[in-house]
PDB file of N, CA and C in Angstrom:
ATOM      1  N   MET A  64     -60.905  -0.746 -96.832  1.00  0.00           N
ATOM      2  CA  MET A  64     -59.526  -1.453 -96.421  1.00  0.00           C
ATOM      3  C   MET A  64     -58.374  -1.364 -96.561  1.00  0.00           C
ATOM      4  N   GLN A  65     -58.060  -0.584 -95.802  1.00  0.00           N
ATOM      5  CA  GLN A  65     -56.227  -0.285 -95.915  1.00  0.00           C
ATOM      6  C   GLN A  65     -54.985  -1.854 -96.645  1.00  0.00           C
ATOM      7  N   LYS A  66     -54.289  -1.823 -97.611  1.00  0.00           N
ATOM      8  CA  LYS A  66     -53.908  -2.414 -97.659  1.00  0.00           C
ATOM      9  C   LYS A  66     -52.655  -2.295 -97.150  1.00  0.00           C
ATOM     10  N   ASP A  67     -51.472  -3.643 -96.945  1.00  0.00           N
ATOM     11  CA  ASP A  67     -49.881  -3.649 -96.697  1.00  0.00           C
ATOM     12  C   ASP A  67     -49.677  -2.922 -98.511  1.00  0.00           C
ATOM     13  N   HIS A  68     -49.468  -3.608 -99.353  1.00  0.00           N
ATOM     14  CA  HIS A  68     -48.948  -3.262-100.525  1.00  0.00           C
ATOM     15  C   HIS A  68     -49.574  -3.109-102.020  1.00  0.00           C
ATOM     16  N   VAL A  69     -49.388  -2.309-102.371  1.00  0.00           N
ATOM     17  CA  VAL A  69     -50.079  -2.415-104.352  1.00  0.00           C
ATOM     18  C   VAL A  69     -49.120  -2.296-104.811  1.00  0.00           C
ATOM     19  N   PRO A  70     -49.689  -3.243-106.558  1.00  0.00           N
ATOM     20  CA  PRO A  70     -48.852  -3.166-107.996  1.00  0.00           C
ATOM     21  C   PRO A  70     -48.840  -2.396-108.441  1.00  0.00           C
ATOM     22  N   TYR A  71     -47.542  -2.845-108.580  1.00  0.00           N
ATOM     23  CA  TYR A  71     -48.072  -1.448-110.075  1.00  0.00           C
ATOM     24  C   TYR A  71     -48.799  -1.544-110.838  1.00  0.00           C
ATOM     25  N   GLY A  72     -49.295  -0.504-111.202  1.00  0.00           N
ATOM     26  CA  GLY A  72     -50.228  -0.388-112.146  1.00  0.00           C
ATOM     27  C   GLY A  72     -51.385   0.372-111.961  1.00  0.00           C
ATOM     28  N   SER A  73     -51.306  -0.008-109.860  1.00  0.00           N
ATOM     29  CA  SER A  73     -53.076   0.688-109.310  1.00  0.00           C
ATOM     30  C   SER A  73     -52.885   1.750-109.322  1.00  0.00           C
ATOM     31  N   ASP A  74     -54.109   1.926-109.506  1.00  0.00           N
ATOM     32  CA  ASP A  74     -55.468   3.683-108.805  1.00  0.00           C
ATOM     33  C   ASP A  74     -54.638   3.788-107.729  1.00  0.00           C
ATOM     34  N   ILE A  75     -54.202   4.666-106.977  1.00  0.00           N
ATOM     35  CA  ILE A  75     -53.885   5.725-105.486  1.00  0.00           C
ATOM     36  C   ILE A  75     -54.459   6.167-104.720  1.00  0.00           C
ATOM     37  N   SER A  76     -54.490   6.500-103.706  1.00  0.00           N
ATOM     38  CA  SER A  76     -54.726   7.477-103.397  1.00  0.00           C
ATOM     39  C   SER A  76     -53.646   8.374-102.752  1.00  0.00           C
ATOM     40  N   ALA A  77     -53.646   9.687-102.252  1.00  0.00           N
ATOM     41  CA  ALA A  77     -52.843  10.504-102.522  1.00  0.00           C
ATOM     42  C   ALA A  77     -51.728  10.203-101.039  1.00  0.00           C
ATOM     43  N   GLY A  78     -50.659  10.090-100.675  1.00  0.00           N
ATOM     44  CA  GLY A  78     -49.679   9.181 -99.497  1.00  0.00           C
ATOM     45  C   GLY A  78     -48.568   9.072 -99.777  1.00  0.00           C
ATOM     46  N   SER A  79     -48.042   8.034 -98.918  1.00  0.00           N
ATOM     47  CA  SER A  79     -46.199   7.758 -98.577  1.00  0.00           C
ATOM     48  C   SER A  79     -46.287   6.656 -99.001  1.00  0.00           C
ATOM     49  N   TYR A  80     -45.516   6.225-100.061  1.00  0.00           N
ATOM     50  CA  TYR A  80     -45.185   4.716-100.179  1.00  0.00           C
ATOM     51  C   TYR A  80     -43.752   4.420 -99.804  1.00  0.00           C
ATOM     52  N   ALA A  81     -43.520   3.158-100.048  1.00  0.00           N
ATOM     53  CA  ALA A  81     -42.094   2.415-100.661  1.00  0.00           C
ATOM     54  C   ALA A  81     -41.840   1.618-100.970  1.00  0.00           C
ATOM     55  N   CYS A  82     -40.882   1.542-101.805  1.00  0.00           N
ATOM     56  CA  CYS A  82     -40.916  -0.056-102.774  1.00  0.00           C
ATOM     57  C   CYS A  82     -40.563  -1.554-102.112  1.00  0.00           C
ATOM     58  N   VAL A  83     -41.570  -2.390-102.389  1.00  0.00           N
ATOM     59  CA  VAL A  83     -41.619  -3.513-101.263  1.00  0.00           C
ATOM     60  C   VAL A  83     -39.856  -4.106-101.647  1.00  0.00           C
ATOM     61  N   ASP A  84     -39.484  -3.425-103.172  1.00  0.00           N
ATOM     62  CA  ASP A  84     -38.229  -4.806-102.450  1.00  0.00           C
ATOM     63  C   ASP A  84     -37.116  -3.803-102.708  1.00  0.00           C
ATOM     64  N   CYS A  85     -36.591  -2.077-102.861  1.00  0.00           N
ATOM     65  CA  CYS A  85     -35.018  -1.780-102.541  1.00  0.00           C
ATOM     66  C   CYS A  85     -36.197  -0.767-101.770  1.00  0.00           C
ATOM     67  N   GLY A  86     -36.864  -0.608-101.429  1.00  0.00           N
ATOM     68  CA  GLY A  86     -37.666   0.196-100.381  1.00  0.00           C
ATOM     69  C   GLY A  86     -36.859   1.792-100.144  1.00  0.00           C
ATOM     70  N   ARG A  87     -36.794   2.319-101.791  1.00  0.00           N
ATOM     71  CA  ARG A  87     -36.629   3.696-102.765  1.00  0.00           C
ATOM     72  C   ARG A  87     -37.903   4.527-102.491  1.00  0.00           C
ATOM     73  N   GLU A  88     -38.716   5.556-101.693  1.00  0.00           N
ATOM     74  CA  GLU A  88     -39.476   5.674-101.082  1.00  0.00           C
ATOM     75  C   GLU A  88     -40.358   7.236-102.410  1.00  0.00           C
ATOM     76  N   TYR A  89     -41.582   7.507-102.011  1.00  0.00           N
ATOM     77  CA  TYR A  89     -42.936   8.139-103.224  1.00  0.00           C
ATOM     78  C   TYR A  89     -42.947   8.398-102.604  1.00  0.00           C
ATOM     79  N   SER A  90     -43.875   9.695-102.724  1.00  0.00           N
ATOM     80  CA  SER A  90     -44.818  10.575-101.886  1.00  0.00           C
ATOM     81  C   SER A  90     -45.542  11.475-103.027  1.00  0.00           C
ATOM     82  N   GLY A  91     -46.725  11.723-103.767  1.00  0.00           N
ATOM     83  CA  GLY A  91     -47.742  11.683-104.095  1.00  0.00           C
ATOM     84  C   GLY A  91     -48.862  12.111-104.118  1.00  0.00           C
ATOM     85  N   PRO A  92     -49.341  13.214-105.126  1.00  0.00           N
ATOM     86  CA  PRO A  92     -51.294  12.968-105.047  1.00  0.00           C
ATOM     87  C   PRO A  92     -51.366  11.921-105.460  1.00  0.00           C
ATOM     88  N   SER A  93     -53.089  11.248-105.660  1.00  0.00           N
ATOM     89  CA  SER A  93     -54.512  10.332-106.227  1.00  0.00           C
ATOM     90  C   SER A  93     -52.998  10.484-107.696  1.00  0.00           C
ATOM     91  N   GLN A  94     -53.005   8.852-108.294  1.00  0.00           N
ATOM     92  CA  GLN A  94     -52.544   8.334-109.214  1.00  0.00           C
ATOM     93  C   GLN A  94     -53.581   7.442-109.886  1.00  0.00           C
ATOM     94  N   LYS A  95     -53.580   7.434-111.419  1.00  0.00           N
ATOM     95  CA  LYS A  95     -54.402   6.689-111.893  1.00  0.00           C
ATOM     96  C   LYS A  95     -53.840   5.285-112.063  1.00  0.00           C
ATOM     97  N   SER A  96     -52.285   5.623-112.680  1.00  0.00           N
ATOM     98  CA  SER A  96     -51.702   3.949-112.385  1.00  0.00           C
ATOM     99  C   SER A  96     -50.184   5.089-111.806  1.00  0.00           C
ATOM    100  N   MET A  97     -49.116   3.745-110.666  1.00  0.00           N
ATOM    101  CA  MET A  97     -48.946   4.242-110.145  1.00  0.00           C
ATOM    102  C   MET A  97     -48.070   3.749-110.978  1.00  0.00           C
ATOM    103  N   PRO A  98     -46.823   4.109-110.941  1.00  0.00           N
ATOM    104  CA  PRO A  98     -45.377   4.333-111.706  1.00  0.00           C
ATOM    105  C   PRO A  98     -44.493   2.922-111.598  1.00  0.00           C
ATOM    106  N   PRO A  99     -44.001   2.175-111.869  1.00  0.00           N
ATOM    107  CA  PRO A  99     -42.937   1.459-111.715  1.00  0.00           C
ATOM    108  C   PRO A  99     -41.410   2.148-110.523  1.00  0.00           C
ATOM    109  N   CYS A 100     -41.148   1.127-109.261  1.00  0.00           N
ATOM    110  CA  CYS A 100     -39.851   1.956-109.020  1.00  0.00           C
ATOM    111  C   CYS A 100     -39.266   2.294-110.439  1.00  0.00           C
ATOM    112  N   PRO A 101     -38.540   4.170-110.234  1.00  0.00           N
ATOM    113  CA  PRO A 101     -37.349   4.178-110.602  1.00  0.00           C
ATOM    114  C   PRO A 101     -36.316   3.324-110.627  1.00  0.00           C
ATOM    115  N   ASP A 102     -35.673   2.248-109.277  1.00  0.00           N
ATOM    116  CA  ASP A 102     -34.869   0.840-109.846  1.00  0.00           C
ATOM    117  C   ASP A 102     -34.942   0.232-109.934  1.00  0.00           C
ATOM    118  N   PHE A 103     -36.219  -0.052-111.166  1.00  0.00           N
ATOM    119  CA  PHE A 103     -36.851  -1.377-111.194  1.00  0.00           C
ATOM    120  C   PHE A 103     -35.558  -1.878-111.700  1.00  0.00           C
ATOM    121  N   ASN A 104     -34.746  -0.964-113.092  1.00  0.00           N
ATOM    122  CA  ASN A 104     -34.002  -1.651-114.266  1.00  0.00           C
ATOM    123  C   ASN A 104     -32.400  -2.096-113.751  1.00  0.00           C
ATOM    124  N   ASN A 105     -32.538  -1.667-111.911  1.00  0.00           N
ATOM    125  CA  ASN A 105     -31.064  -1.488-112.004  1.00  0.00           C
ATOM    126  C   ASN A 105     -30.742  -2.700-110.168  1.00  0.00           C
ATOM    127  N   SER A 106     -31.385  -2.546-110.428  1.00  0.00           N
ATOM    128  CA  SER A 106     -32.530  -4.302-109.182  1.00  0.00           C
ATOM    129  C   SER A 106     -33.240  -5.594-109.550  1.00  0.00           C
ATOM    130  N   PRO A 107     -32.876  -6.703-109.118  1.00  0.00           N
ATOM    131  CA  PRO A 107     -34.736  -7.438-109.228  1.00  0.00           C
ATOM    132  C   PRO A 107     -35.819  -6.654-108.183  1.00  0.00           C
ATOM    133  N   HIS A 108     -36.743  -6.973-108.559  1.00  0.00           N
ATOM    134  CA  HIS A 108     -37.919  -6.501-108.173  1.00  0.00           C
ATOM    135  C   HIS A 108     -39.226  -7.732-108.015  1.00  0.00           C
ATOM    136  N   PRO A 109     -39.122  -8.423-107.750  1.00  0.00           N
ATOM    137  CA  PRO A 109     -39.767  -9.719-108.046  1.00  0.00           C
ATOM    138  C   PRO A 109     -41.141  -8.843-107.448  1.00  0.00           C
ATOM    139  N   LEU A 110     -40.854  -8.472-105.920  1.00  0.00           N
ATOM    140  CA  LEU A 110     -42.556  -7.961-105.885  1.00  0.00           C
ATOM    141  C   LEU A 110     -43.387  -7.304-106.547  1.00  0.00           C
ATOM    142  N   LYS A 111     -42.897  -6.635-107.098  1.00  0.00           N
ATOM    143  CA  LYS A 111     -43.365  -5.015-108.238  1.00  0.00           C
ATOM    144  C   LYS A 111     -44.639  -4.790-107.608  1.00  0.00           C
ATOM    145  N   GLY A 112     -44.148  -3.914-106.041  1.00  0.00           N
ATOM    146  CA  GLY A 112     -45.542  -3.233-105.891  1.00  0.00           C
ATOM    147  C   GLY A 112     -44.398  -2.150-105.320  1.00  0.00           C
ATOM    148  N   TRP A 113     -45.560  -1.362-103.937  1.00  0.00           N
ATOM    149  CA  TRP A 113     -45.344  -0.613-103.327  1.00  0.00           C
ATOM    150  C   TRP A 113     -45.828  -0.761-101.910  1.00  0.00           C
ATOM    151  N   LYS A 114     -45.099  -0.313-101.081  1.00  0.00           N
ATOM    152  CA  LYS A 114     -45.907  -0.985 -98.999  1.00  0.00           C
ATOM    153  C   LYS A 114     -46.527   1.099 -98.637  1.00  0.00           C
ATOM    154  N   VAL A 115     -47.853   1.099 -98.271  1.00  0.00           N
ATOM    155  CA  VAL A 115     -47.959   1.970 -97.801  1.00  0.00           C
ATOM    156  C   VAL A 115     -47.773   2.359 -96.605  1.00  0.00           C
ATOM    157  N   LEU A 116     -47.358   3.415 -96.325  1.00  0.00           N
ATOM    158  CA  LEU A 116     -46.840   4.293 -95.739  1.00  0.00           C
ATOM    159  C   LEU A 116     -47.681   4.925 -94.593  1.00  0.00           C
ATOM    160  N   SER A 117     -48.228   5.958 -95.704  1.00  0.00           N
ATOM    161  CA  SER A 117     -49.171   7.052 -95.483  1.00  0.00           C
ATOM    162  C   SER A 117     -50.411   6.722 -96.842  1.00  0.00           C
ATOM    163  N   GLY A 118     -51.325   7.623 -96.243  1.00  0.00           N
ATOM    164  CA  GLY A 118     -52.102   7.635 -96.321  1.00  0.00           C
ATOM    165  C   GLY A 118     -53.412   6.033 -96.962  1.00  0.00           C
ATOM    166  N   GLN A 119     -54.234   6.087 -98.063  1.00  0.00           N
ATOM    167  CA  GLN A 119     -55.290   5.670 -98.277  1.00  0.00           C
ATOM    168  C   GLN A 119     -54.809   3.994 -99.111  1.00  0.00           C
ATOM    169  N   GLY A 120     -53.652   4.340 -99.803  1.00  0.00           N
ATOM    170  CA  GLY A 120     -53.143   3.296-100.576  1.00  0.00           C
ATOM    171  C   GLY A 120     -54.017   3.020-101.850  1.00  0.00           C
ATOM    172  N   ASP A 121     -54.562   1.279-102.333  1.00  0.00           N
ATOM    173  CA  ASP A 121     -55.132   1.578-103.479  1.00  0.00           C
ATOM    174  C   ASP A 121     -57.020   2.295-103.547  1.00  0.00           C
ATOM    175  N   ALA A 122     -57.051   2.932-104.544  1.00  0.00           N
ATOM    176  CA  ALA A 122     -58.284   4.138-104.541  1.00  0.00           C
ATOM    177  C   ALA A 122     -58.710   3.260-104.358  1.00  0.00           C
ATOM    178  N   VAL A 123     -60.677   3.236-104.253  1.00  0.00           N
ATOM    179  CA  VAL A 123     -61.563   2.799-104.488  1.00  0.00           C
ATOM    180  C   VAL A 123     -61.845   2.176-105.787  1.00  0.00           C
ATOM    181  N   GLU A 124     -62.307   2.443-107.227  1.00  0.00           N
ATOM    182  CA  GLU A 124     -61.725   1.572-108.030  1.00  0.00           C
ATOM    183  C   GLU A 124     -60.760   1.432-108.797  1.00  0.00           C
ATOM    184  N   ASP A 125     -60.766   0.394-107.733  1.00  0.00           N
ATOM    185  CA  ASP A 125     -59.144  -0.905-108.209  1.00  0.00           C
ATOM    186  C   ASP A 125     -59.355  -1.463-109.434  1.00  0.00           C
ATOM    187  N   PRO A 126     -58.025  -0.615-109.664  1.00  0.00           N
ATOM    188  CA  PRO A 126     -57.851  -1.792-111.366  1.00  0.00           C
ATOM    189  C   PRO A 126     -57.399  -3.779-110.855  1.00  0.00           C
ATOM    190  N   TYR A 127     -57.721  -3.904-109.660  1.00  0.00           N
ATOM    191  CA  TYR A 127     -56.837  -5.251-109.682  1.00  0.00           C
ATOM    192  C   TYR A 127     -58.346  -5.738-108.419  1.00  0.00           C
ATOM    193  N   PRO A 128     -59.307  -5.404-108.473  1.00  0.00           N
ATOM    194  CA  PRO A 128     -59.759  -5.947-107.561  1.00  0.00           C
ATOM    195  C   PRO A 128     -59.379  -7.355-106.566  1.00  0.00           C
ATOM    196  N   ASN A 129     -59.302  -8.215-107.531  1.00  0.00           N
ATOM    197  CA  ASN A 129     -59.674  -9.945-107.359  1.00  0.00           C
ATOM    198  C   ASN A 129     -57.723 -10.443-107.177  1.00  0.00           C
ATOM    199  N   ASN A 130     -56.927  -9.515-106.984  1.00  0.00           N
ATOM    200  CA  ASN A 130     -55.639  -9.664-106.303  1.00  0.00           C
ATOM    201  C   ASN A 130     -55.739 -10.256-105.638  1.00  0.00           C
ATOM    202  N   ALA A 131     -55.205 -11.218-105.029  1.00  0.00           N
ATOM    203  CA  ALA A 131     -55.050 -11.165-102.737  1.00  0.00           C
ATOM    204  C   ALA A 131     -53.242 -10.946-102.643  1.00  0.00           C
ATOM    205  N   ASN A 132     -52.255 -10.729-103.156  1.00  0.00           N
ATOM    206  CA  ASN A 132     -51.302 -10.570-104.076  1.00  0.00           C
ATOM    207  C   ASN A 132     -51.273  -9.084-102.910  1.00  0.00           C
ATOM    208  N   LYS A 133     -52.247  -7.836-103.061  1.00  0.00           N
ATOM    209  CA  LYS A 133     -51.328  -6.748-102.492  1.00  0.00           C
ATOM    210  C   LYS A 133     -51.518  -6.165-101.154  1.00  0.00           C
TER     211      LYS A 133
END
């Protein structure tokens, strides 16, 4: 099941993502730990996550399986 957004640090599948706080876009391969937005220190980022634009979002081995805020 694809989620609307994934928190920083999540395992992700390859795809395109946009910061849910500022809109900055990121595209790349699968990763074990999605990094914070590069603009995290420049402006408030209360949601601390990435919106799934394309791809599968969270990888199968989800490090936050009980987090309903994804």
